[in-house]
Amino acid sequence: MLPILQPFVPHYREKFFNGIKELMPVNIYCYEVKAIVDNNFEKGDVKIIPLRKIKIGPFLFYNPFPFLKSDSQTVVLMLDMSHISTWILLLTTIFHRKKIILWGHGISVKRYIKEEQRPSIGLKYMIKLANGIWFYTEKEALIWKEKFPNLKYAALNNTISDVDEILSKALKPKNDLKNKYNITQEIVLIFAARFNSEDRRVDLLVQTIHALDQNRYGFIIIGDGRLKPDFSSYKNVYDFGGLYNNEIKAELFSIADIYFQPGWVGLSIVEAMAYGKPIFTFKRSENIKQCVEYHYIKHGTNGFTFENVDEMIEKLGAIGLEEFSLLGKQAKNYVQKNLLLNDMVKRAVELIQS
């Protein structure tokens, strides 16, 4: 049984792990099972095995013996410098003879601009000691490929469990759905993410709501979390809270013309692009942090990345619904070509088998 280490398994990882299980026997060990609720995730329908752990400051010790006792020659751990047990397993391969694949971003999202030019020394040694790497996207893989030309890796092209269903979903007429939800504005932007990180820059979301004509621009909000502002005073904001009903979510995305998330864009943009929505966000900078999926946004092709709110508002005024629709079609095409779940599973398994 191939052992895989994860903190927990949220709903958007469900079909990835089950897809691997269809191709080979797998045990998934999780060391933060209770954290799934604290982080506003929905639990994935995947069988997991709880794993004991001790945390001291930023450092994590998990029980390494299930990985050593496994009948699999290969184990999948996390590309995380704070995991002391992973360091121990990497440094003792001469004794236990396991092949270790590490899975991670390959870069600090918070220090992305710095590490893009000068990768982390700690990650460098982890990657050097490992037998292979599962990177989230091709961009980070290529950064490390320059450092280690013989590196064995798979760029998984991180995606979501429901991507195939979303791509095939027949969307209902927009005007009928607007009437159903009493949304009157001509242009509608949608935000669908958890309000659990200051790096999502919700302040810029609120600033944009303030700046735009409330009679012309509407905002659909999906998501909950401790940092969520009170949107009740805005007559052009339609707040649906934490929403896991896929039928309602599909209708809300059908109404929207644009997916807008100021910062920390991640897998939520894969969902939006699969629904055929262009992505509007702000350029990665020291003040605007973006996750690795930011790489999926092709400026002017399937969305736009802006310097500031004023630039975004100017662009909104310069283009109309027809161009939003074209950008959305190109966003959907990008997902169909690059972000199918079966392809993610295939890339992961091929590296294990190699």
Tab-separated table of C-alpha atoms in Angstrom:
chain	number	residue	atom	x	y	z
A	1	MET	CA	0.000	0.000	0.000
A	2	LEU	CA	1.457	3.347	-1.085
A	3	PRO	CA	1.475	5.619	2.011
A	4	ILE	CA	0.706	9.324	1.417
A	5	LEU	CA	1.034	12.020	4.089
A	6	GLN	CA	-1.421	14.944	4.284
A	7	PRO	CA	-2.693	17.247	7.044
A	8	PHE	CA	-6.318	16.413	6.086
A	9	VAL	CA	-8.349	15.692	2.962
A	10	PRO	CA	-10.784	18.463	1.902
A	11	HIS	CA	-13.554	17.936	-0.640
A	12	TYR	CA	-11.543	19.371	-3.533
A	13	ARG	CA	-8.912	16.598	-3.113
A	14	GLU	CA	-11.429	13.769	-2.880
A	15	LYS	CA	-11.411	12.555	-6.475
A	16	PHE	CA	-7.643	12.986	-6.830
A	17	PHE	CA	-6.961	10.477	-4.071
A	18	ASN	CA	-9.761	8.180	-5.135
A	19	GLY	CA	-8.389	8.326	-8.679
A	20	ILE	CA	-4.986	7.139	-7.464
A	21	LYS	CA	-6.702	4.407	-5.449
A	22	GLU	CA	-8.276	3.074	-8.644
A	23	LEU	CA	-4.786	2.523	-10.073
A	24	MET	CA	-2.911	1.295	-7.003
A	25	PRO	CA	-3.542	0.492	-3.325
A	26	VAL	CA	-3.070	3.570	-1.144
A	27	ASN	CA	-3.128	4.508	2.551
A	28	ILE	CA	-3.607	8.209	3.341
A	29	TYR	CA	-2.252	9.302	6.719
A	30	CYS	CA	-3.534	12.615	8.139
A	31	TYR	CA	-2.089	14.440	11.136
A	32	GLU	CA	-4.537	17.413	11.399
A	33	VAL	CA	-7.946	15.742	11.042
A	34	LYS	CA	-9.793	18.233	13.280
A	35	ALA	CA	-8.315	21.262	11.506
A	36	ILE	CA	-10.558	20.728	8.500
A	37	VAL	CA	-13.486	22.370	10.334
A	38	ASP	CA	-11.387	25.194	11.784
A	39	ASN	CA	-10.247	26.110	8.276
A	40	ASN	CA	-13.803	26.191	6.829
A	41	PHE	CA	-13.228	23.197	4.539
A	42	GLU	CA	-15.749	20.551	3.633
A	43	LYS	CA	-14.468	17.064	4.425
A	44	GLY	CA	-13.639	14.859	1.458
A	45	ASP	CA	-15.209	11.418	1.166
A	46	VAL	CA	-11.905	9.562	1.372
A	47	LYS	CA	-10.830	6.928	3.874
A	48	ILE	CA	-7.931	8.250	5.956
A	49	ILE	CA	-5.784	6.942	8.821
A	50	PRO	CA	-5.179	9.419	11.690
A	51	LEU	CA	-1.482	9.894	12.455
A	52	ARG	CA	-0.036	10.972	15.784
A	53	LYS	CA	1.980	14.154	15.786
A	54	ILE	CA	3.710	16.601	18.140
A	55	LYS	CA	4.133	20.262	17.253
A	56	ILE	CA	6.801	22.405	18.906
A	57	GLY	CA	6.703	25.971	17.631
A	58	PRO	CA	6.824	25.794	13.831
A	59	PHE	CA	8.251	22.257	13.831
A	60	LEU	CA	6.192	19.120	13.357
A	61	PHE	CA	7.070	15.582	14.428
A	62	TYR	CA	4.750	12.904	13.052
A	63	ASN	CA	4.952	9.164	13.616
A	64	PRO	CA	7.235	7.904	10.797
A	65	PHE	CA	6.816	4.180	11.463
A	66	PRO	CA	3.767	3.576	9.227
A	67	PHE	CA	5.908	4.788	6.303
A	68	LEU	CA	8.860	2.616	7.295
A	69	LYS	CA	6.669	-0.462	7.840
A	70	SER	CA	4.761	-0.073	4.587
A	71	ASP	CA	5.180	-2.840	2.024
A	72	SER	CA	5.507	-0.120	-0.647
A	73	GLN	CA	9.001	0.765	-1.811
A	74	THR	CA	7.793	4.339	-2.399
A	75	VAL	CA	6.292	6.835	0.063
A	76	VAL	CA	4.799	10.290	-0.595
A	77	LEU	CA	5.557	12.949	2.003
A	78	MET	CA	5.188	16.724	2.048
A	79	LEU	CA	7.703	19.227	0.728
A	80	ASP	CA	7.644	21.127	3.999
A	81	MET	CA	10.819	22.214	5.781
A	82	SER	CA	9.086	22.247	9.185
A	83	HIS	CA	8.461	18.476	9.097
A	84	ILE	CA	11.314	17.105	11.180
A	85	SER	CA	10.194	13.508	10.632
A	86	THR	CA	10.521	14.009	6.873
A	87	TRP	CA	14.100	15.233	7.304
A	88	ILE	CA	14.869	12.141	9.367
A	89	LEU	CA	13.432	9.845	6.695
A	90	LEU	CA	15.318	11.676	3.936
A	91	LEU	CA	18.614	11.467	5.789
A	92	THR	CA	18.271	7.762	6.610
A	93	THR	CA	17.348	6.340	3.203
A	94	ILE	CA	20.626	4.388	3.188
A	95	PHE	CA	19.130	2.284	5.995
A	96	HIS	CA	15.414	1.989	5.187
A	97	ARG	CA	15.809	2.006	1.351
A	98	LYS	CA	12.495	3.735	0.698
A	99	LYS	CA	12.035	5.930	-2.365
A	100	ILE	CA	10.679	9.281	-1.204
A	101	ILE	CA	8.482	11.555	-3.321
A	102	LEU	CA	7.837	15.008	-1.865
A	103	TRP	CA	4.670	16.917	-2.749
A	104	GLY	CA	4.447	20.691	-2.496
A	105	HIS	CA	4.537	24.129	-4.046
A	106	GLY	CA	8.318	24.169	-4.305
A	107	ILE	CA	8.315	27.805	-3.215
A	108	SER	CA	7.046	29.970	-0.381
A	109	VAL	CA	3.877	31.705	-1.549
A	110	LYS	CA	4.515	34.523	0.930
A	111	ARG	CA	8.092	35.017	-0.316
A	112	TYR	CA	7.427	34.149	-3.939
A	113	ILE	CA	9.130	37.119	-5.609
A	114	LYS	CA	12.327	36.628	-3.586
A	115	GLU	CA	12.464	32.833	-3.918
A	116	GLU	CA	11.641	32.930	-7.620
A	117	GLN	CA	15.076	34.506	-8.071
A	118	ARG	CA	16.856	32.742	-5.213
A	119	PRO	CA	15.144	29.499	-4.119
A	120	SER	CA	15.089	28.499	-0.476
A	121	ILE	CA	18.209	26.703	0.770
A	122	GLY	CA	16.095	24.426	2.965
A	123	LEU	CA	13.874	23.368	0.074
A	124	LYS	CA	16.990	22.931	-2.051
A	125	TYR	CA	18.348	20.263	0.289
A	126	MET	CA	14.981	18.546	0.682
A	127	ILE	CA	14.591	18.318	-3.085
A	128	LYS	CA	18.179	17.138	-3.499
A	129	LEU	CA	17.654	14.327	-0.974
A	130	ALA	CA	14.316	13.185	-2.447
A	131	ASN	CA	13.879	10.656	-5.253
A	132	GLY	CA	11.168	12.685	-6.982
A	133	ILE	CA	8.880	15.691	-6.574
A	134	TRP	CA	5.194	16.318	-7.187
A	135	PHE	CA	5.048	20.048	-7.934
A	136	TYR	CA	1.709	21.842	-8.017
A	137	THR	CA	2.417	23.584	-11.345
A	138	GLU	CA	4.918	23.579	-14.184
A	139	LYS	CA	6.253	27.057	-13.377
A	140	GLU	CA	7.758	26.069	-10.011
A	141	ALA	CA	9.025	22.792	-11.472
A	142	LEU	CA	11.006	24.679	-14.104
A	143	ILE	CA	12.593	26.908	-11.441
A	144	TRP	CA	14.023	23.787	-9.783
A	145	LYS	CA	14.821	22.066	-13.062
A	146	GLU	CA	17.358	24.833	-13.690
A	147	LYS	CA	19.028	23.992	-10.374
A	148	PHE	CA	18.848	20.215	-10.805
A	149	PRO	CA	18.807	19.262	-14.525
A	150	ASN	CA	18.371	15.570	-13.688
A	151	LEU	CA	15.496	16.156	-11.303
A	152	LYS	CA	12.691	13.591	-11.540
A	153	TYR	CA	9.404	15.398	-11.121
A	154	ALA	CA	5.777	15.663	-12.131
A	155	ALA	CA	4.062	19.024	-12.565
A	156	LEU	CA	0.589	17.917	-11.518
A	157	ASN	CA	-1.252	21.051	-12.696
A	158	ASN	CA	-3.256	21.348	-9.507
A	159	THR	CA	-7.011	21.158	-10.059
A	160	ILE	CA	-10.278	20.357	-8.252
A	161	SER	CA	-12.387	17.230	-7.854
A	162	ASP	CA	-15.466	18.592	-9.623
A	163	VAL	CA	-13.727	20.083	-12.654
A	164	ASP	CA	-15.059	17.549	-15.170
A	165	GLU	CA	-18.640	17.899	-13.915
A	166	ILE	CA	-18.442	21.698	-14.060
A	167	LEU	CA	-17.083	21.664	-17.610
A	168	SER	CA	-19.934	19.449	-18.789
A	169	LYS	CA	-22.681	21.275	-16.903
A	170	ALA	CA	-25.372	22.901	-19.051
A	171	LEU	CA	-25.813	26.431	-17.709
A	172	LYS	CA	-29.283	27.947	-17.480
A	173	PRO	CA	-30.222	31.259	-19.183
A	174	LYS	CA	-28.662	34.160	-17.312
A	175	ASN	CA	-31.692	36.453	-17.310
A	176	ASP	CA	-33.959	33.747	-15.868
A	177	LEU	CA	-31.494	33.157	-13.048
A	178	LYS	CA	-31.112	36.886	-12.367
A	179	ASN	CA	-34.863	37.094	-11.920
A	180	LYS	CA	-34.802	34.037	-9.648
A	181	TYR	CA	-32.244	35.597	-7.299
A	182	ASN	CA	-33.495	39.173	-7.786
A	183	ILE	CA	-30.154	40.398	-9.143
A	184	THR	CA	-30.718	43.524	-11.217
A	185	GLN	CA	-27.271	44.836	-12.158
A	186	GLU	CA	-26.040	44.613	-15.767
A	187	ILE	CA	-22.551	43.338	-14.877
A	188	VAL	CA	-22.008	40.864	-12.034
A	189	LEU	CA	-18.724	39.929	-10.359
A	190	ILE	CA	-18.466	36.807	-8.198
A	191	PHE	CA	-16.096	36.061	-5.290
A	192	ALA	CA	-15.961	32.484	-3.976
A	193	ALA	CA	-13.312	31.814	-1.330
A	194	ARG	CA	-12.888	31.438	2.421
A	195	PHE	CA	-12.399	34.615	4.461
A	196	ASN	CA	-9.613	33.097	6.555
A	197	SER	CA	-6.507	34.934	5.335
A	198	GLU	CA	-5.602	38.606	5.291
A	199	ASP	CA	-3.693	37.888	2.097
A	200	ARG	CA	-6.986	37.547	0.195
A	201	ARG	CA	-7.038	41.356	0.524
A	202	VAL	CA	-10.715	41.667	1.309
A	203	ASP	CA	-10.042	45.378	1.898
A	204	LEU	CA	-9.530	45.734	-1.866
A	205	LEU	CA	-12.756	43.830	-2.518
A	206	VAL	CA	-14.632	46.301	-0.291
A	207	GLN	CA	-12.816	49.235	-1.915
A	208	THR	CA	-13.914	48.031	-5.351
A	209	ILE	CA	-17.534	47.613	-4.226
A	210	HIS	CA	-17.464	51.197	-2.935
A	211	ALA	CA	-15.920	52.569	-6.128
A	212	LEU	CA	-18.245	51.009	-8.711
A	213	ASP	CA	-21.733	52.175	-9.674
A	214	GLN	CA	-24.029	50.049	-7.502
A	215	ASN	CA	-26.815	50.241	-10.064
A	216	ARG	CA	-24.649	48.784	-12.857
A	217	TYR	CA	-22.305	46.397	-11.001
A	218	GLY	CA	-23.420	43.606	-8.677
A	219	PHE	CA	-21.318	41.319	-6.465
A	220	ILE	CA	-22.104	37.706	-5.552
A	221	ILE	CA	-20.224	36.565	-2.441
A	222	ILE	CA	-19.726	32.893	-1.597
A	223	GLY	CA	-17.706	32.011	1.487
A	224	ASP	CA	-17.433	32.358	5.259
A	225	GLY	CA	-14.606	32.844	7.723
A	226	ARG	CA	-13.388	34.868	10.678
A	227	LEU	CA	-12.249	37.815	8.504
A	228	LYS	CA	-15.485	38.202	6.569
A	229	PRO	CA	-16.837	41.765	6.577
A	230	ASP	CA	-20.501	42.631	6.949
A	231	PHE	CA	-21.905	43.117	3.445
A	232	SER	CA	-25.496	43.711	4.565
A	233	SER	CA	-25.371	47.486	4.003
A	234	TYR	CA	-24.621	47.117	0.261
A	235	LYS	CA	-27.718	46.793	-1.893
A	236	ASN	CA	-25.624	45.479	-4.822
A	237	VAL	CA	-23.944	42.674	-2.806
A	238	TYR	CA	-25.638	39.266	-2.710
A	239	ASP	CA	-24.095	37.245	0.108
A	240	PHE	CA	-24.678	33.464	0.092
A	241	GLY	CA	-22.242	32.568	2.875
A	242	GLY	CA	-20.545	29.161	2.936
A	243	LEU	CA	-22.164	27.281	0.070
A	244	TYR	CA	-21.636	23.620	-0.839
A	245	ASN	CA	-24.823	23.068	-2.849
A	246	ASN	CA	-23.394	22.562	-6.323
A	247	GLU	CA	-26.665	23.301	-8.109
A	248	ILE	CA	-27.063	26.702	-6.475
A	249	LYS	CA	-23.383	27.448	-6.974
A	250	ALA	CA	-23.659	26.610	-10.686
A	251	GLU	CA	-26.598	29.004	-11.018
A	252	LEU	CA	-24.684	31.806	-9.296
A	253	PHE	CA	-21.663	31.300	-11.538
A	254	SER	CA	-24.024	31.314	-14.539
A	255	ILE	CA	-25.239	34.768	-13.511
A	256	ALA	CA	-21.721	36.168	-13.065
A	257	ASP	CA	-19.683	37.760	-15.840
A	258	ILE	CA	-16.336	37.923	-13.998
A	259	TYR	CA	-14.606	36.095	-11.153
A	260	PHE	CA	-12.919	38.698	-8.928
A	261	GLN	CA	-10.543	37.885	-6.072
A	262	PRO	CA	-8.004	40.599	-5.194
A	263	GLY	CA	-5.291	38.357	-3.739
A	264	TRP	CA	-4.280	34.834	-2.704
A	265	VAL	CA	-5.920	33.314	-5.789
A	266	GLY	CA	-5.670	29.543	-5.733
A	267	LEU	CA	-7.902	26.634	-6.678
A	268	SER	CA	-10.975	28.872	-6.577
A	269	ILE	CA	-9.943	30.273	-9.964
A	270	VAL	CA	-9.904	26.752	-11.450
A	271	GLU	CA	-13.561	26.418	-10.476
A	272	ALA	CA	-14.378	29.843	-11.929
A	273	MET	CA	-12.524	29.177	-15.192
A	274	ALA	CA	-14.278	25.813	-15.567
A	275	TYR	CA	-17.570	27.708	-15.355
A	276	GLY	CA	-16.302	29.944	-18.164
A	277	LYS	CA	-15.534	33.048	-16.111
A	278	PRO	CA	-12.533	35.311	-16.756
A	279	ILE	CA	-10.351	36.029	-13.727
A	280	PHE	CA	-9.794	39.563	-12.455
A	281	THR	CA	-7.132	39.987	-9.766
A	282	PHE	CA	-4.119	42.130	-8.876
A	283	LYS	CA	-0.518	41.571	-9.864
A	284	ARG	CA	1.687	39.597	-7.526
A	285	SER	CA	3.853	42.002	-5.512
A	286	GLU	CA	5.311	42.442	-2.042
A	287	ASN	CA	1.876	43.610	-0.879
A	288	ILE	CA	-0.289	41.283	-2.985
A	289	LYS	CA	0.400	37.604	-2.332
A	290	GLN	CA	-0.797	35.063	-4.896
A	291	CYS	CA	-0.812	31.266	-4.735
A	292	VAL	CA	0.865	29.112	-7.381
A	293	GLU	CA	-2.355	28.778	-9.427
A	294	TYR	CA	-1.938	32.468	-10.298
A	295	HIS	CA	0.229	31.065	-13.107
A	296	TYR	CA	-2.964	29.852	-14.843
A	297	ILE	CA	-4.086	33.438	-15.502
A	298	LYS	CA	-2.945	34.631	-18.927
A	299	HIS	CA	-3.277	38.417	-18.938
A	300	GLY	CA	-5.590	39.580	-21.699
A	301	THR	CA	-6.457	36.020	-22.753
A	302	ASN	CA	-8.449	34.407	-19.937
A	303	GLY	CA	-8.448	37.283	-17.469
A	304	PHE	CA	-6.610	40.381	-16.316
A	305	THR	CA	-4.091	41.172	-13.597
A	306	PHE	CA	-4.130	44.803	-12.473
A	307	GLU	CA	-1.766	47.149	-10.673
A	308	ASN	CA	-4.528	48.690	-8.543
A	309	VAL	CA	-8.274	49.229	-8.141
A	310	ASP	CA	-8.300	52.318	-10.374
A	311	GLU	CA	-6.784	50.365	-13.280
A	312	MET	CA	-9.349	47.611	-12.837
A	313	ILE	CA	-12.248	50.063	-12.798
A	314	GLU	CA	-10.918	51.726	-15.945
A	315	LYS	CA	-10.784	48.341	-17.719
A	316	LEU	CA	-14.309	47.461	-16.577
A	317	GLY	CA	-15.561	50.680	-18.138
A	318	ALA	CA	-13.690	50.097	-21.387
A	319	ILE	CA	-14.970	46.615	-22.254
A	320	GLY	CA	-18.391	45.042	-22.232
A	321	LEU	CA	-20.297	41.804	-21.877
A	322	GLU	CA	-19.220	40.453	-25.269
A	323	GLU	CA	-15.521	40.634	-24.366
A	324	PHE	CA	-16.170	39.166	-20.913
A	325	SER	CA	-17.851	36.237	-22.655
A	326	LEU	CA	-14.876	35.735	-25.017
A	327	LEU	CA	-12.399	35.822	-22.129
A	328	GLY	CA	-14.591	33.312	-20.298
A	329	LYS	CA	-14.618	30.902	-23.231
A	330	GLN	CA	-10.826	31.051	-23.352
A	331	ALA	CA	-10.665	30.434	-19.597
A	332	LYS	CA	-12.803	27.316	-20.019
A	333	ASN	CA	-10.641	26.134	-22.929
A	334	TYR	CA	-7.529	26.508	-20.744
A	335	VAL	CA	-9.069	24.241	-18.118
A	336	GLN	CA	-10.112	21.655	-20.717
A	337	LYS	CA	-6.596	21.534	-22.147
A	338	ASN	CA	-4.552	21.730	-18.957
A	339	LEU	CA	-6.485	21.116	-15.746
A	340	LEU	CA	-8.483	17.888	-16.061
A	341	LEU	CA	-8.448	15.740	-12.932
A	342	ASN	CA	-7.625	12.487	-14.742
A	343	ASP	CA	-4.500	14.140	-16.148
A	344	MET	CA	-3.439	15.226	-12.655
A	345	VAL	CA	-3.857	11.654	-11.398
A	346	LYS	CA	-1.999	10.269	-14.414
A	347	ARG	CA	0.997	12.580	-13.894
A	348	ALA	CA	1.213	11.662	-10.220
A	349	VAL	CA	1.056	7.907	-10.827
A	350	GLU	CA	3.537	7.992	-13.712
A	351	LEU	CA	6.216	9.452	-11.433
A	352	ILE	CA	5.567	6.754	-8.816
A	353	GLN	CA	5.849	4.044	-11.450
A	354	SER	CA	9.049	5.494	-12.850
